[in-house]
Amino acid sequence: MAEVDDMTTSPPPPINLDKLRSRVKSYIQRHHYKAAVFWADKIVTLGNGAASDVYWQAQCYYHTHQYHRAILLLNTHKLTNNPSCRYLTALCHYEIGEYQAALDVLDPTTDNNNITHTQPIINVPEIDDTMPIECSIHLLKGYIYEASDNRALAAESFQTAAQEDPLCFEAIHALTQHHMLTAKEEEELLSSLPLSDVCSENEVAIVKTVYETRINKYSSPNQPVPSLPTLAANADFITAQAEKLYYNCNYAQCYRLTQEVLKKDPYHTDCLPIHISCLVELKQSNTLFLLAHKMVDLYPESAIAWFAVGCYYYLIGKNEPARRYLTKATTLDRVFGPAWIAYGHSFAAENEHDQAMAAYFKAAQLMKGCHLPLLYIGMEYGLTNNPKFAEKFFKEALEIAPSDPFVLHELGVVAFSNQEYITAEVYLRQAVSVVEKSGVIMVSEKWAALLNNLAHTCRKLAKYDEALHFHQQALRLCPGVSSTYSAMGLVQSLLSDFEGAVVSLHKALSLSRDDTTATTLLTTVMEQLMTQTPAFQGDDNIPTLDLPCELGGTDTTATTNTSSELTPASTTDPLTDTHVLASSIGQPMMHSSDVGDESLGHTDSQSSALIIEDMVMDEQSP
């Protein structure tokens, strides 16, 4: 019995807490969070509530999404006066949506759980690392302000975080990806970062080059992306280059680069939105369908996945389901700007201007440094006959992106509608100059509208030769457009080239028989052409007609003189529609009344334009 009593009263063997603490950290690194939570709780009890043990137990609670338990644990042990513990407490409040409580914890000057700024800061050597905790605090403040729709304070907090730790890319990413700063503000931030305090001279050059690929995306899309030979194959650098090509409307080359990135990393979050937008522009609906379904299956909680689904339905013309899925994308990520812009496009495609502008205004609120929402708002105002408001938003977009040809083009259109043709010419020529200097190998068909509008402006300024030149350039970019041929016909008629105008107008009608402008203009040009063309054009090479004696009479001299002026049809070779067409090519002056209806197969209501059109088209065919 004595031996039994000695066994029950003997103290337990000592436990190596340091070994257990290392094991808990190893479990966290290996993502065995349940095991980490279990042993962290035992270490807190065995270690009499040491601050570092409580902190790691709270970390385990955070990784297992037990945010309330982590907050209660840190508050119970009164550790929120330690910067790291205070940050972790605020982070838990942020995760459960208690934004004001998180700000109260982060502000050391306010009372929180009976702890004020007058109390000494608790130093925990095990958790005080070399990274400045101030950077993390300001970064979290930025996310809280952003979630509270306070964009100004969010941008200020992110900039402060970047100043505290210039290598904290998360702050730079939040500012640039969410378009919180203008191009000028981004450049000022980059130049003000104290990189020399944390990097060597060679490292400073590398960091600056890496950051430069993230800024100035819209203001100068024709400028090349900064690159380093050692990082040329990096996915982020290739993505930045693809983004520049996308804003230059070089969608084919951009698509090739995004494919190259996605082959290496199929889930590159920065490349996927650009790749999806490229598929929309290239009208690759099947490819987009497969990509969207794959992403939804793999990442159903990702905003990009539902953005891809919405873009697919928008591409195939089903705007109602497109809006439904784009709304889900904006619900998952409230600051996902591309989804808001696509949401507005779905309304604009149905001429729902008010709803489209509401979506664009939301995008403009979220994307302060992006000019695209302002551009689209101005376009909607232009479509609703509000040129003053349209010009206002176009000029605001021009301040953000002074070299964007789309903005310059729209300003030229507004000036044209206000009959300010000289101003319109300045804007449109500047836009053409930007496009020419962009160095794009394959020019998009989008620029055909720019060239046509510049041609219209030149026509208004009586610069007819230049107007015709720009219309011809537009046809090279986008052939087969009826309106371009109609405009060419008008310019050619102003140049008194009526035959060329007839050719252009017939080409327009062959492409679009409902083109009322071409039909009306063709009637006017034909009337003008008939007044200037003689009814009979003499020809010295016409052979003398040898008439029989019974028809010519005895006066052979008179017969010869008369026959030189007459060319009747031979009775053995009747005048058919084939001979009329063949003999009239290059001389479009025939009327339907000159030829029998039965021989041509036309109805009485068919105009002469159709006959002349056949003549001209035959002449122009290869």
JSON list of N, CA, C and O in Angstrom, two decimals, residues 9 49 108 116 149 182 191 240 261 270 279 283 291 341 352 354 365 369 400 452 497 540 562 568 585 592 611:
[
{"chain": "A", "resi": 9, "resn": "THR", "atom": "N", "xyz": [1.22, 10.08, -5.32]},
{"chain": "A", "resi": 9, "resn": "THR", "atom": "CA", "xyz": [1.63, 11.43, -4.87]},
{"chain": "A", "resi": 9, "resn": "THR", "atom": "C", "xyz": [2.90, 11.90, -5.57]},
{"chain": "A", "resi": 9, "resn": "THR", "atom": "O", "xyz": [3.32, 13.04, -5.37]},
{"chain": "A", "resi": 49, "resn": "GLY", "atom": "N", "xyz": [-0.42, 30.86, -19.17]},
{"chain": "A", "resi": 49, "resn": "GLY", "atom": "CA", "xyz": [-0.94, 31.99, -19.94]},
{"chain": "A", "resi": 49, "resn": "GLY", "atom": "C", "xyz": [0.12, 32.95, -20.41]},
{"chain": "A", "resi": 49, "resn": "GLY", "atom": "O", "xyz": [-0.11, 34.18, -20.41]},
{"chain": "A", "resi": 108, "resn": "PRO", "atom": "N", "xyz": [-4.78, 53.29, -31.19]},
{"chain": "A", "resi": 108, "resn": "PRO", "atom": "CA", "xyz": [-4.25, 53.13, -29.82]},
{"chain": "A", "resi": 108, "resn": "PRO", "atom": "C", "xyz": [-4.66, 54.24, -28.87]},
{"chain": "A", "resi": 108, "resn": "PRO", "atom": "O", "xyz": [-4.42, 54.14, -27.68]},
{"chain": "A", "resi": 116, "resn": "THR", "atom": "N", "xyz": [-5.86, 51.61, -22.45]},
{"chain": "A", "resi": 116, "resn": "THR", "atom": "CA", "xyz": [-5.71, 52.91, -23.08]},
{"chain": "A", "resi": 116, "resn": "THR", "atom": "C", "xyz": [-4.28, 53.09, -23.51]},
{"chain": "A", "resi": 116, "resn": "THR", "atom": "O", "xyz": [-3.40, 52.26, -23.25]},
{"chain": "A", "resi": 149, "resn": "ASP", "atom": "N", "xyz": [-16.72, 51.68, -48.11]},
{"chain": "A", "resi": 149, "resn": "ASP", "atom": "CA", "xyz": [-16.92, 52.61, -49.22]},
{"chain": "A", "resi": 149, "resn": "ASP", "atom": "C", "xyz": [-16.32, 53.98, -48.95]},
{"chain": "A", "resi": 149, "resn": "ASP", "atom": "O", "xyz": [-16.78, 54.99, -49.48]},
{"chain": "A", "resi": 182, "resn": "THR", "atom": "N", "xyz": [-4.72, 58.44, -59.53]},
{"chain": "A", "resi": 182, "resn": "THR", "atom": "CA", "xyz": [-4.51, 58.83, -60.92]},
{"chain": "A", "resi": 182, "resn": "THR", "atom": "C", "xyz": [-3.09, 58.47, -61.34]},
{"chain": "A", "resi": 182, "resn": "THR", "atom": "O", "xyz": [-2.25, 58.09, -60.51]},
{"chain": "A", "resi": 191, "resn": "SER", "atom": "N", "xyz": [7.94, 57.48, -56.78]},
{"chain": "A", "resi": 191, "resn": "SER", "atom": "CA", "xyz": [9.17, 58.25, -56.59]},
{"chain": "A", "resi": 191, "resn": "SER", "atom": "C", "xyz": [9.43, 58.58, -55.12]},
{"chain": "A", "resi": 191, "resn": "SER", "atom": "O", "xyz": [10.57, 58.86, -54.74]},
{"chain": "A", "resi": 240, "resn": "ALA", "atom": "N", "xyz": [1.63, 42.21, -68.01]},
{"chain": "A", "resi": 240, "resn": "ALA", "atom": "CA", "xyz": [1.66, 43.67, -68.17]},
{"chain": "A", "resi": 240, "resn": "ALA", "atom": "C", "xyz": [1.80, 44.06, -69.64]},
{"chain": "A", "resi": 240, "resn": "ALA", "atom": "O", "xyz": [1.16, 45.01, -70.11]},
{"chain": "A", "resi": 261, "resn": "VAL", "atom": "N", "xyz": [0.84, 32.86, -70.91]},
{"chain": "A", "resi": 261, "resn": "VAL", "atom": "CA", "xyz": [0.83, 32.92, -69.44]},
{"chain": "A", "resi": 261, "resn": "VAL", "atom": "C", "xyz": [-0.02, 31.81, -68.86]},
{"chain": "A", "resi": 261, "resn": "VAL", "atom": "O", "xyz": [0.38, 31.11, -67.91]},
{"chain": "A", "resi": 270, "resn": "ASP", "atom": "N", "xyz": [-4.27, 37.86, -62.27]},
{"chain": "A", "resi": 270, "resn": "ASP", "atom": "CA", "xyz": [-4.14, 39.13, -62.97]},
{"chain": "A", "resi": 270, "resn": "ASP", "atom": "C", "xyz": [-4.30, 38.97, -64.48]},
{"chain": "A", "resi": 270, "resn": "ASP", "atom": "O", "xyz": [-4.74, 39.90, -65.16]},
{"chain": "A", "resi": 279, "resn": "LEU", "atom": "N", "xyz": [-11.15, 37.48, -75.24]},
{"chain": "A", "resi": 279, "resn": "LEU", "atom": "CA", "xyz": [-12.07, 36.53, -75.86]},
{"chain": "A", "resi": 279, "resn": "LEU", "atom": "C", "xyz": [-13.37, 37.20, -76.28]},
{"chain": "A", "resi": 279, "resn": "LEU", "atom": "O", "xyz": [-13.95, 36.86, -77.32]},
{"chain": "A", "resi": 283, "resn": "LYS", "atom": "N", "xyz": [-14.57, 37.62, -80.06]},
{"chain": "A", "resi": 283, "resn": "LYS", "atom": "CA", "xyz": [-15.81, 36.85, -80.26]},
{"chain": "A", "resi": 283, "resn": "LYS", "atom": "C", "xyz": [-15.56, 35.34, -80.25]},
{"chain": "A", "resi": 283, "resn": "LYS", "atom": "O", "xyz": [-16.13, 34.58, -81.04]},
{"chain": "A", "resi": 291, "resn": "LEU", "atom": "N", "xyz": [-13.86, 28.01, -70.68]},
{"chain": "A", "resi": 291, "resn": "LEU", "atom": "CA", "xyz": [-13.10, 28.62, -69.60]},
{"chain": "A", "resi": 291, "resn": "LEU", "atom": "C", "xyz": [-14.00, 28.98, -68.43]},
{"chain": "A", "resi": 291, "resn": "LEU", "atom": "O", "xyz": [-13.65, 28.74, -67.27]},
{"chain": "A", "resi": 341, "resn": "ILE", "atom": "N", "xyz": [-18.22, 47.46, -65.18]},
{"chain": "A", "resi": 341, "resn": "ILE", "atom": "CA", "xyz": [-18.22, 48.00, -66.54]},
{"chain": "A", "resi": 341, "resn": "ILE", "atom": "C", "xyz": [-18.99, 47.07, -67.47]},
{"chain": "A", "resi": 341, "resn": "ILE", "atom": "O", "xyz": [-19.80, 47.52, -68.31]},
{"chain": "A", "resi": 352, "resn": "GLU", "atom": "N", "xyz": [-30.62, 50.85, -72.84]},
{"chain": "A", "resi": 352, "resn": "GLU", "atom": "CA", "xyz": [-31.12, 51.24, -71.51]},
{"chain": "A", "resi": 352, "resn": "GLU", "atom": "C", "xyz": [-30.10, 52.19, -70.91]},
{"chain": "A", "resi": 352, "resn": "GLU", "atom": "O", "xyz": [-29.27, 51.82, -70.09]},
{"chain": "A", "resi": 354, "resn": "ASP", "atom": "N", "xyz": [-30.19, 54.88, -68.88]},
{"chain": "A", "resi": 354, "resn": "ASP", "atom": "CA", "xyz": [-30.18, 55.25, -67.46]},
{"chain": "A", "resi": 354, "resn": "ASP", "atom": "C", "xyz": [-29.53, 54.17, -66.61]},
{"chain": "A", "resi": 354, "resn": "ASP", "atom": "O", "xyz": [-28.69, 54.45, -65.74]},
{"chain": "A", "resi": 365, "resn": "GLN", "atom": "N", "xyz": [-16.99, 55.47, -59.31]},
{"chain": "A", "resi": 365, "resn": "GLN", "atom": "CA", "xyz": [-16.77, 55.68, -57.87]},
{"chain": "A", "resi": 365, "resn": "GLN", "atom": "C", "xyz": [-15.72, 54.73, -57.33]},
{"chain": "A", "resi": 365, "resn": "GLN", "atom": "O", "xyz": [-14.92, 55.10, -56.46]},
{"chain": "A", "resi": 369, "resn": "GLY", "atom": "N", "xyz": [-8.87, 56.12, -60.55]},
{"chain": "A", "resi": 369, "resn": "GLY", "atom": "CA", "xyz": [-7.77, 56.32, -61.47]},
{"chain": "A", "resi": 369, "resn": "GLY", "atom": "C", "xyz": [-7.98, 55.76, -62.85]},
{"chain": "A", "resi": 369, "resn": "GLY", "atom": "O", "xyz": [-7.06, 55.78, -63.66]},
{"chain": "A", "resi": 400, "resn": "ILE", "atom": "N", "xyz": [-7.33, 62.18, -67.00]},
{"chain": "A", "resi": 400, "resn": "ILE", "atom": "CA", "xyz": [-6.73, 60.94, -66.49]},
{"chain": "A", "resi": 400, "resn": "ILE", "atom": "C", "xyz": [-5.88, 60.27, -67.56]},
{"chain": "A", "resi": 400, "resn": "ILE", "atom": "O", "xyz": [-4.78, 59.79, -67.28]},
{"chain": "A", "resi": 452, "resn": "ASN", "atom": "N", "xyz": [-13.38, 57.54, -90.59]},
{"chain": "A", "resi": 452, "resn": "ASN", "atom": "CA", "xyz": [-14.58, 58.04, -91.26]},
{"chain": "A", "resi": 452, "resn": "ASN", "atom": "C", "xyz": [-15.03, 59.37, -90.68]},
{"chain": "A", "resi": 452, "resn": "ASN", "atom": "O", "xyz": [-15.43, 60.28, -91.41]},
{"chain": "A", "resi": 497, "resn": "ASP", "atom": "N", "xyz": [-16.76, 64.27, -109.52]},
{"chain": "A", "resi": 497, "resn": "ASP", "atom": "CA", "xyz": [-16.46, 62.95, -110.09]},
{"chain": "A", "resi": 497, "resn": "ASP", "atom": "C", "xyz": [-17.74, 62.12, -109.99]},
{"chain": "A", "resi": 497, "resn": "ASP", "atom": "O", "xyz": [-17.87, 61.22, -109.15]},
{"chain": "A", "resi": 540, "resn": "ASP", "atom": "N", "xyz": [-16.10, 58.93, -134.54]},
{"chain": "A", "resi": 540, "resn": "ASP", "atom": "CA", "xyz": [-15.60, 59.03, -135.90]},
{"chain": "A", "resi": 540, "resn": "ASP", "atom": "C", "xyz": [-15.31, 57.68, -136.53]},
{"chain": "A", "resi": 540, "resn": "ASP", "atom": "O", "xyz": [-15.16, 57.56, -137.75]},
{"chain": "A", "resi": 562, "resn": "THR", "atom": "N", "xyz": [-26.76, 60.55, -144.54]},
{"chain": "A", "resi": 562, "resn": "THR", "atom": "CA", "xyz": [-27.73, 60.20, -143.50]},
{"chain": "A", "resi": 562, "resn": "THR", "atom": "C", "xyz": [-27.29, 58.98, -142.73]},
{"chain": "A", "resi": 562, "resn": "THR", "atom": "O", "xyz": [-27.43, 58.90, -141.52]},
{"chain": "A", "resi": 568, "resn": "PRO", "atom": "N", "xyz": [-29.04, 51.87, -136.59]},
{"chain": "A", "resi": 568, "resn": "PRO", "atom": "CA", "xyz": [-30.14, 51.03, -136.12]},
{"chain": "A", "resi": 568, "resn": "PRO", "atom": "C", "xyz": [-29.70, 49.59, -135.88]},
{"chain": "A", "resi": 568, "resn": "PRO", "atom": "O", "xyz": [-28.67, 49.16, -136.41]},
{"chain": "A", "resi": 585, "resn": "ILE", "atom": "N", "xyz": [-20.81, 49.62, -120.76]},
{"chain": "A", "resi": 585, "resn": "ILE", "atom": "CA", "xyz": [-19.88, 49.64, -119.64]},
{"chain": "A", "resi": 585, "resn": "ILE", "atom": "C", "xyz": [-19.01, 50.87, -119.71]},
{"chain": "A", "resi": 585, "resn": "ILE", "atom": "O", "xyz": [-18.42, 51.18, -120.74]},
{"chain": "A", "resi": 592, "resn": "SER", "atom": "N", "xyz": [-34.20, 52.45, -117.77]},
{"chain": "A", "resi": 592, "resn": "SER", "atom": "CA", "xyz": [-34.97, 51.22, -117.97]},
{"chain": "A", "resi": 592, "resn": "SER", "atom": "C", "xyz": [-35.97, 51.37, -119.10]},
{"chain": "A", "resi": 592, "resn": "SER", "atom": "O", "xyz": [-36.36, 50.40, -119.73]},
{"chain": "A", "resi": 611, "resn": "ILE", "atom": "N", "xyz": [-30.00, 48.65, -113.27]},
{"chain": "A", "resi": 611, "resn": "ILE", "atom": "CA", "xyz": [-29.30, 48.35, -114.51]},
{"chain": "A", "resi": 611, "resn": "ILE", "atom": "C", "xyz": [-27.89, 48.93, -114.48]},
{"chain": "A", "resi": 611, "resn": "ILE", "atom": "O", "xyz": [-26.91, 48.26, -114.81]}
]
